[in-house]
Coordinates of C-alpha atoms (C1' of nucleotides) in Angstrom, one line a residue:
Chain A
M1 CA -37.5 -97.8 -33.6
S2 CA -38.9 -97.1 -29.7
K3 CA -41.5 -95.1 -30.9
P4 CA -42.6 -95.9 -34.5
R5 CA -44.1 -92.5 -36.1
A6 CA -47.8 -93.5 -36.9
K7 CA -47.4 -94.6 -40.3
L8 CA -50.9 -94.1 -41.2
T9 CA -53.4 -91.8 -40.1
D10 CA -56.1 -92.7 -37.6
N11 CA -59.2 -94.8 -38.5
F12 CA -61.3 -91.8 -39.3
P13 CA -63.4 -90.6 -42.2
G14 CA -60.5 -89.5 -44.0
C15 CA -58.4 -92.7 -44.0
P16 CA -59.6 -94.2 -47.2
V17 CA -57.7 -91.0 -48.6
E18 CA -54.8 -91.3 -46.7
S19 CA -54.9 -95.2 -47.1
T20 CA -54.9 -94.4 -51.1
L21 CA -52.1 -91.7 -51.1
S22 CA -50.0 -93.5 -49.1
F23 CA -49.3 -96.2 -51.7
L24 CA -48.7 -93.5 -54.3
D25 CA -46.4 -92.0 -52.1
G26 CA -42.7 -91.2 -52.9
K27 CA -41.5 -89.3 -55.8
W28 CA -41.7 -91.4 -58.4
K29 CA -45.2 -94.1 -57.9
G30 CA -47.3 -91.7 -59.7
V31 CA -45.2 -91.4 -62.7
I32 CA -44.2 -94.9 -62.9
L33 CA -48.0 -96.3 -62.3
Y34 CA -49.1 -94.1 -65.3
H35 CA -46.5 -95.2 -67.5
L36 CA -47.3 -99.0 -66.6
L37 CA -51.1 -98.0 -67.4
E38 CA -50.1 -96.8 -70.4
D39 CA -47.7 -99.3 -72.0
G40 CA -48.8 -102.5 -70.2
T41 CA -45.9 -104.1 -69.7
L42 CA -42.0 -102.7 -69.2
R43 CA -38.6 -103.8 -68.5
F44 CA -36.8 -101.9 -66.2
N45 CA -34.5 -99.5 -68.6
E46 CA -38.1 -98.9 -70.5
L47 CA -39.3 -97.4 -67.5
R48 CA -35.9 -95.6 -66.7
R49 CA -35.7 -94.1 -70.0
R50 CA -39.7 -92.9 -69.9
I51 CA -38.6 -91.3 -66.5
P52 CA -35.1 -89.4 -67.2
S53 CA -34.5 -87.8 -64.0
V54 CA -34.8 -90.9 -61.9
T55 CA -31.9 -92.8 -60.3
Q56 CA -31.3 -96.3 -60.7
R57 CA -31.3 -97.0 -57.1
M58 CA -35.0 -94.7 -57.0
L59 CA -36.3 -96.4 -59.5
T60 CA -35.6 -100.0 -58.2
K61 CA -37.0 -98.6 -54.3
Q62 CA -40.0 -97.3 -55.7
L63 CA -40.8 -100.3 -57.7
R64 CA -40.1 -102.8 -54.7
E65 CA -42.2 -100.8 -52.8
L66 CA -45.4 -100.9 -55.3
E67 CA -44.7 -104.8 -55.5
E68 CA -45.4 -105.1 -51.7
A69 CA -47.9 -103.0 -52.1
G70 CA -49.7 -105.8 -54.3
L71 CA -50.1 -103.2 -57.2
V72 CA -47.2 -104.2 -59.4
E73 CA -45.9 -107.4 -60.4
R74 CA -42.1 -107.8 -61.4
T75 CA -41.1 -111.1 -63.5
V76 CA -37.6 -112.0 -63.5
F77 CA -36.1 -113.8 -66.9
P78 CA -33.2 -116.3 -66.3
V79 CA -31.2 -114.9 -69.2
V80 CA -27.7 -113.0 -70.0
P81 CA -28.3 -110.4 -69.7
P82 CA -31.0 -110.2 -67.3
R83 CA -34.2 -109.4 -68.3
V84 CA -37.0 -107.8 -65.4
D85 CA -40.7 -106.9 -66.8
Y86 CA -42.9 -105.1 -64.6
K87 CA -46.8 -104.9 -65.1
L88 CA -49.6 -103.8 -63.1
T89 CA -51.4 -106.3 -61.1
P90 CA -55.1 -106.6 -61.1
L91 CA -54.8 -104.6 -58.2
G92 CA -52.9 -101.8 -59.9
L93 CA -54.7 -101.7 -62.6
S94 CA -58.0 -100.9 -60.5
L95 CA -56.2 -97.7 -59.6
E96 CA -57.0 -96.5 -63.2
P97 CA -59.7 -94.2 -62.2
V98 CA -57.2 -93.0 -59.6
I99 CA -54.8 -92.0 -62.1
A100 CA -57.1 -91.0 -64.2
A101 CA -58.5 -88.4 -61.6
L102 CA -55.2 -87.3 -61.1
R103 CA -54.1 -86.7 -64.5
L104 CA -57.3 -84.9 -65.6
W105 CA -57.1 -82.3 -62.8
G106 CA -53.6 -81.8 -63.2
K107 CA -54.1 -81.1 -67.0
E108 CA -57.0 -78.8 -66.3
H109 CA -55.5 -76.8 -63.2
V110 CA -51.8 -77.2 -64.1
I111 CA -49.7 -75.7 -66.6
C112 CA -46.4 -77.9 -66.4
E113 CA -43.3 -76.8 -68.4
N114 CA -40.2 -77.3 -68.6
G115 CA -40.5 -78.3 -65.0
R116 CA -42.0 -75.3 -63.7
K117 CA -45.6 -75.4 -62.3
Y118 CA -48.1 -72.2 -63.5
M119 CA -51.7 -72.7 -62.0
V120 CA -54.7 -72.4 -63.7
M121 CA -58.0 -71.1 -61.9
P122 CA -61.1 -72.8 -62.4
E123 CA -63.0 -69.6 -62.8
A124 CA -60.7 -68.6 -66.0
K125 CA -61.4 -71.1 -68.1
T126 CA -64.4 -73.2 -67.3
P127 CA -67.1 -72.3 -64.8
S128 CA -68.2 -75.3 -64.0
K129 CA -69.5 -74.4 -60.5
A130 CA -70.3 -77.6 -58.7
A131 CA -70.4 -75.2 -55.0
Chain B
M1 CA -27.9 -75.1 -53.8
S2 CA -25.5 -76.3 -56.5
K3 CA -27.7 -78.9 -57.4
P4 CA -31.7 -78.5 -56.4
R5 CA -33.2 -81.7 -56.6
A6 CA -35.8 -81.3 -59.0
K7 CA -38.9 -80.2 -57.3
L8 CA -41.3 -81.7 -59.8
T9 CA -40.4 -84.5 -62.7
D10 CA -39.8 -84.0 -66.2
N11 CA -42.3 -82.4 -68.6
F12 CA -43.3 -85.8 -69.6
P13 CA -46.5 -87.8 -69.6
G14 CA -46.7 -88.6 -66.8
C15 CA -46.4 -84.7 -65.3
P16 CA -50.0 -83.9 -64.7
V17 CA -50.8 -86.9 -62.2
E18 CA -47.1 -85.9 -60.5
S19 CA -48.3 -82.2 -60.5
T20 CA -51.7 -83.2 -58.7
L21 CA -50.0 -85.5 -56.3
S22 CA -47.5 -82.3 -55.5
F23 CA -50.6 -80.6 -54.2
L24 CA -51.6 -83.6 -51.8
D25 CA -48.1 -84.4 -50.9
G26 CA -47.3 -83.9 -47.0
K27 CA -48.8 -86.5 -44.3
W28 CA -52.1 -84.6 -43.8
K29 CA -53.1 -82.7 -46.8
G30 CA -55.2 -85.3 -48.2
V31 CA -57.2 -85.8 -44.9
I32 CA -57.4 -81.8 -44.4
L33 CA -58.8 -81.6 -48.0
Y34 CA -61.3 -84.2 -46.9
H35 CA -63.1 -82.9 -44.0
L36 CA -62.9 -79.3 -45.6
L37 CA -65.0 -80.6 -48.7
E38 CA -67.1 -82.3 -46.2
D39 CA -67.9 -79.6 -43.7
G40 CA -67.1 -76.4 -45.7
T41 CA -65.8 -74.1 -43.0
L42 CA -63.9 -75.6 -40.1
R43 CA -61.5 -73.4 -37.5
F44 CA -58.3 -74.7 -36.6
N45 CA -59.0 -77.0 -33.5
E46 CA -61.9 -78.2 -35.3
L47 CA -59.7 -79.3 -38.0
R48 CA -57.6 -80.8 -35.1
R49 CA -59.8 -82.6 -33.7
R50 CA -61.0 -84.6 -36.5
I51 CA -57.5 -85.5 -37.1
P52 CA -56.6 -86.3 -33.8
S53 CA -52.9 -87.4 -34.2
V54 CA -51.8 -84.4 -36.3
T55 CA -49.2 -81.8 -34.1
Q56 CA -50.4 -78.5 -33.8
R57 CA -47.2 -77.6 -35.9
M58 CA -47.7 -80.1 -38.9
L59 CA -51.8 -79.0 -39.3
T60 CA -50.5 -75.1 -39.3
K61 CA -47.6 -76.4 -41.6
Q62 CA -49.7 -78.2 -44.0
L63 CA -52.6 -75.7 -44.3
R64 CA -49.7 -72.8 -44.9
E65 CA -48.7 -74.8 -48.0
L66 CA -52.3 -75.7 -49.2
E67 CA -53.3 -71.8 -48.9
E68 CA -50.1 -71.0 -51.0
A69 CA -51.2 -73.4 -53.4
G70 CA -54.2 -72.0 -53.9
L71 CA -56.5 -74.6 -52.7
V72 CA -57.1 -73.3 -49.2
E73 CA -58.7 -69.7 -47.9
R74 CA -57.9 -68.5 -44.0
T75 CA -59.8 -66.3 -42.4
V76 CA -58.3 -64.6 -39.5
F77 CA -61.3 -63.1 -37.2
P78 CA -59.8 -60.0 -35.1
V79 CA -61.2 -61.2 -32.1
V80 CA -60.4 -62.3 -28.8
P81 CA -60.0 -65.1 -28.1
P82 CA -58.6 -65.6 -32.0
R83 CA -60.7 -67.4 -34.4
V84 CA -59.5 -68.4 -37.9
D85 CA -61.6 -69.9 -40.4
Y86 CA -60.4 -72.7 -43.1
K87 CA -62.2 -73.0 -46.3
L88 CA -61.8 -74.4 -49.6
T89 CA -61.1 -72.1 -52.6
P90 CA -63.0 -72.6 -56.0
L91 CA -59.5 -74.4 -57.1
G92 CA -59.5 -76.7 -53.9
L93 CA -63.3 -77.4 -54.4
S94 CA -62.0 -78.6 -58.2
L95 CA -60.2 -81.2 -56.3
E96 CA -63.5 -82.9 -55.2
P97 CA -63.4 -85.9 -58.1
V98 CA -59.7 -86.4 -57.2
I99 CA -60.6 -86.6 -53.3
A100 CA -63.6 -88.7 -54.5
A101 CA -61.6 -90.8 -56.5
L102 CA -58.8 -91.4 -53.6
R103 CA -61.9 -92.4 -51.5
L104 CA -63.2 -94.7 -53.3
W105 CA -60.6 -97.1 -53.9
G106 CA -59.3 -96.6 -50.7
K107 CA -63.0 -98.0 -49.9
E108 CA -62.9 -100.6 -51.9
H109 CA -59.3 -101.8 -51.6
V110 CA -58.1 -101.4 -48.3
I111 CA -59.3 -101.9 -45.0
C112 CA -58.4 -99.5 -42.0
E113 CA -58.6 -100.2 -38.6
N114 CA -56.5 -99.3 -35.6
G115 CA -54.2 -97.7 -37.5
R116 CA -53.4 -100.8 -39.5
K117 CA -54.0 -101.8 -43.3
Y118 CA -54.8 -104.5 -45.1
M119 CA -55.3 -105.1 -48.4
V120 CA -58.5 -106.2 -50.6
M121 CA -57.6 -107.9 -53.8
P122 CA -60.0 -107.1 -56.4
E123 CA -61.0 -110.9 -57.1
A124 CA -60.5 -112.4 -54.0
K125 CA -62.9 -110.9 -51.4
T126 CA -61.2 -112.4 -48.4
P127 CA -57.5 -110.8 -47.4
S128 CA -56.0 -113.7 -47.2
K129 CA -52.5 -112.1 -46.8
A130 CA -53.7 -110.7 -43.3
A131 CA -51.0 -111.6 -41.1
Chain C
dC1 C1' -28.9 -105.4 -67.9
dC2 C1' -30.7 -105.1 -63.3
dG3 C1' -29.9 -104.6 -59.4
dG4 C1' -27.6 -104.3 -54.4
dA5 C1' -24.4 -101.8 -50.7
dT6 C1' -22.7 -97.5 -49.0
dC7 C1' -22.5 -92.9 -47.6
dC8 C1' -24.2 -88.4 -47.2
dT9 C1' -27.4 -84.4 -47.3
dA10 C1' -31.8 -82.5 -47.6
dT11 C1' -36.5 -82.8 -46.3
dT12 C1' -40.0 -84.5 -43.3
dT13 C1' -42.1 -85.0 -38.9
dG14 C1' -42.5 -84.8 -34.1
dA15 C1' -42.0 -82.9 -29.3
dT16 C1' -42.1 -79.6 -26.0
dA17 C1' -42.1 -75.1 -24.7
dC18 C1' -43.8 -70.2 -24.9
dT19 C1' -47.0 -66.3 -26.8
dG20 C1' -50.7 -62.4 -28.0
Chain D
dC1 C1' -57.7 -70.2 -29.3
dA2 C1' -54.3 -70.4 -33.1
dG3 C1' -50.2 -69.8 -33.8
dT4 C1' -43.9 -69.8 -33.0
dA5 C1' -39.8 -71.1 -32.4
dT6 C1' -36.2 -74.6 -31.2
dC7 C1' -34.3 -79.0 -31.2
dA8 C1' -34.1 -83.9 -32.4
dA9 C1' -35.4 -88.0 -34.9
dA10 C1' -36.7 -89.9 -39.0
dT11 C1' -37.2 -90.4 -43.5
dA12 C1' -36.0 -89.9 -48.4
dG13 C1' -33.4 -89.2 -52.0
dG14 C1' -28.7 -88.2 -54.8
dA15 C1' -24.2 -90.2 -56.0
dT16 C1' -21.3 -93.3 -56.5
dC17 C1' -19.5 -97.9 -56.8
dC18 C1' -19.6 -103.0 -56.9
dG19 C1' -21.3 -107.4 -59.1
dG20 C1' -23.9 -111.4 -61.4

DNA sequence: CCGGATCCTATTTGATACTG
DNA sequence: CAGTATCAAATAGGATCCGG
């Protein structure tokens, strides 16, 4: 702990971009947020089923980080067997446009099948030239 | 090589989100893209000056990854001293709405000063949790 | 059902020195 | 100026077992 690597970037113009990305960091936060946006409230194992290749440990971990960031709310029901619900906080919900933008770009420019990635160049399909 | 960690997620609904994020992954890609969007073309050290805490090694690495992803174009001028320009490809430019969304959210919900992060809740205007 | 605790490996990043 | 090369540290992620 002698020298904590700069957790975030410098306070420079690009900072807001990095700040936002820092909340989406980790292998599963994007999908988690996506599913919570879609379904509203999900239990732990419901989330797990929607993200088959995530391990219990990592799902827990990423959910805790999202919770700590104030994006996700965790509700524990004192019942047996245990029941824990996850849903987005207002702050989490406010990420909707961000997730939407990420999703849109992915749908337009990446073909994702069977775990493989293929790029789709912009001119090949839509000549939406904004340059 | 026995079991390569799934590089990407499953081909599930959240996939486009994850795909896009995978291109922005790494500590500096966000800022790099931001600055290239802002300034159009930048030389290596110009980029470095805009991102003071990035190391030479990392800047090179991330730029190479962006190049390989087809988002950034690298131009080497055969002169002495060397000159290398970086600019976005059309595909890279198409990320503009994504970066804009990330940036907007960051500006609205995160205060980033002196390397510290403070959240700004959507309803409460004052960050009562800042400790 | 929802985790926490351990252990272990892979990947990422940083520090530093060197080069055409 | 724009990198490479090496080494070491830190982190992330996965596998597995345990527990209320």
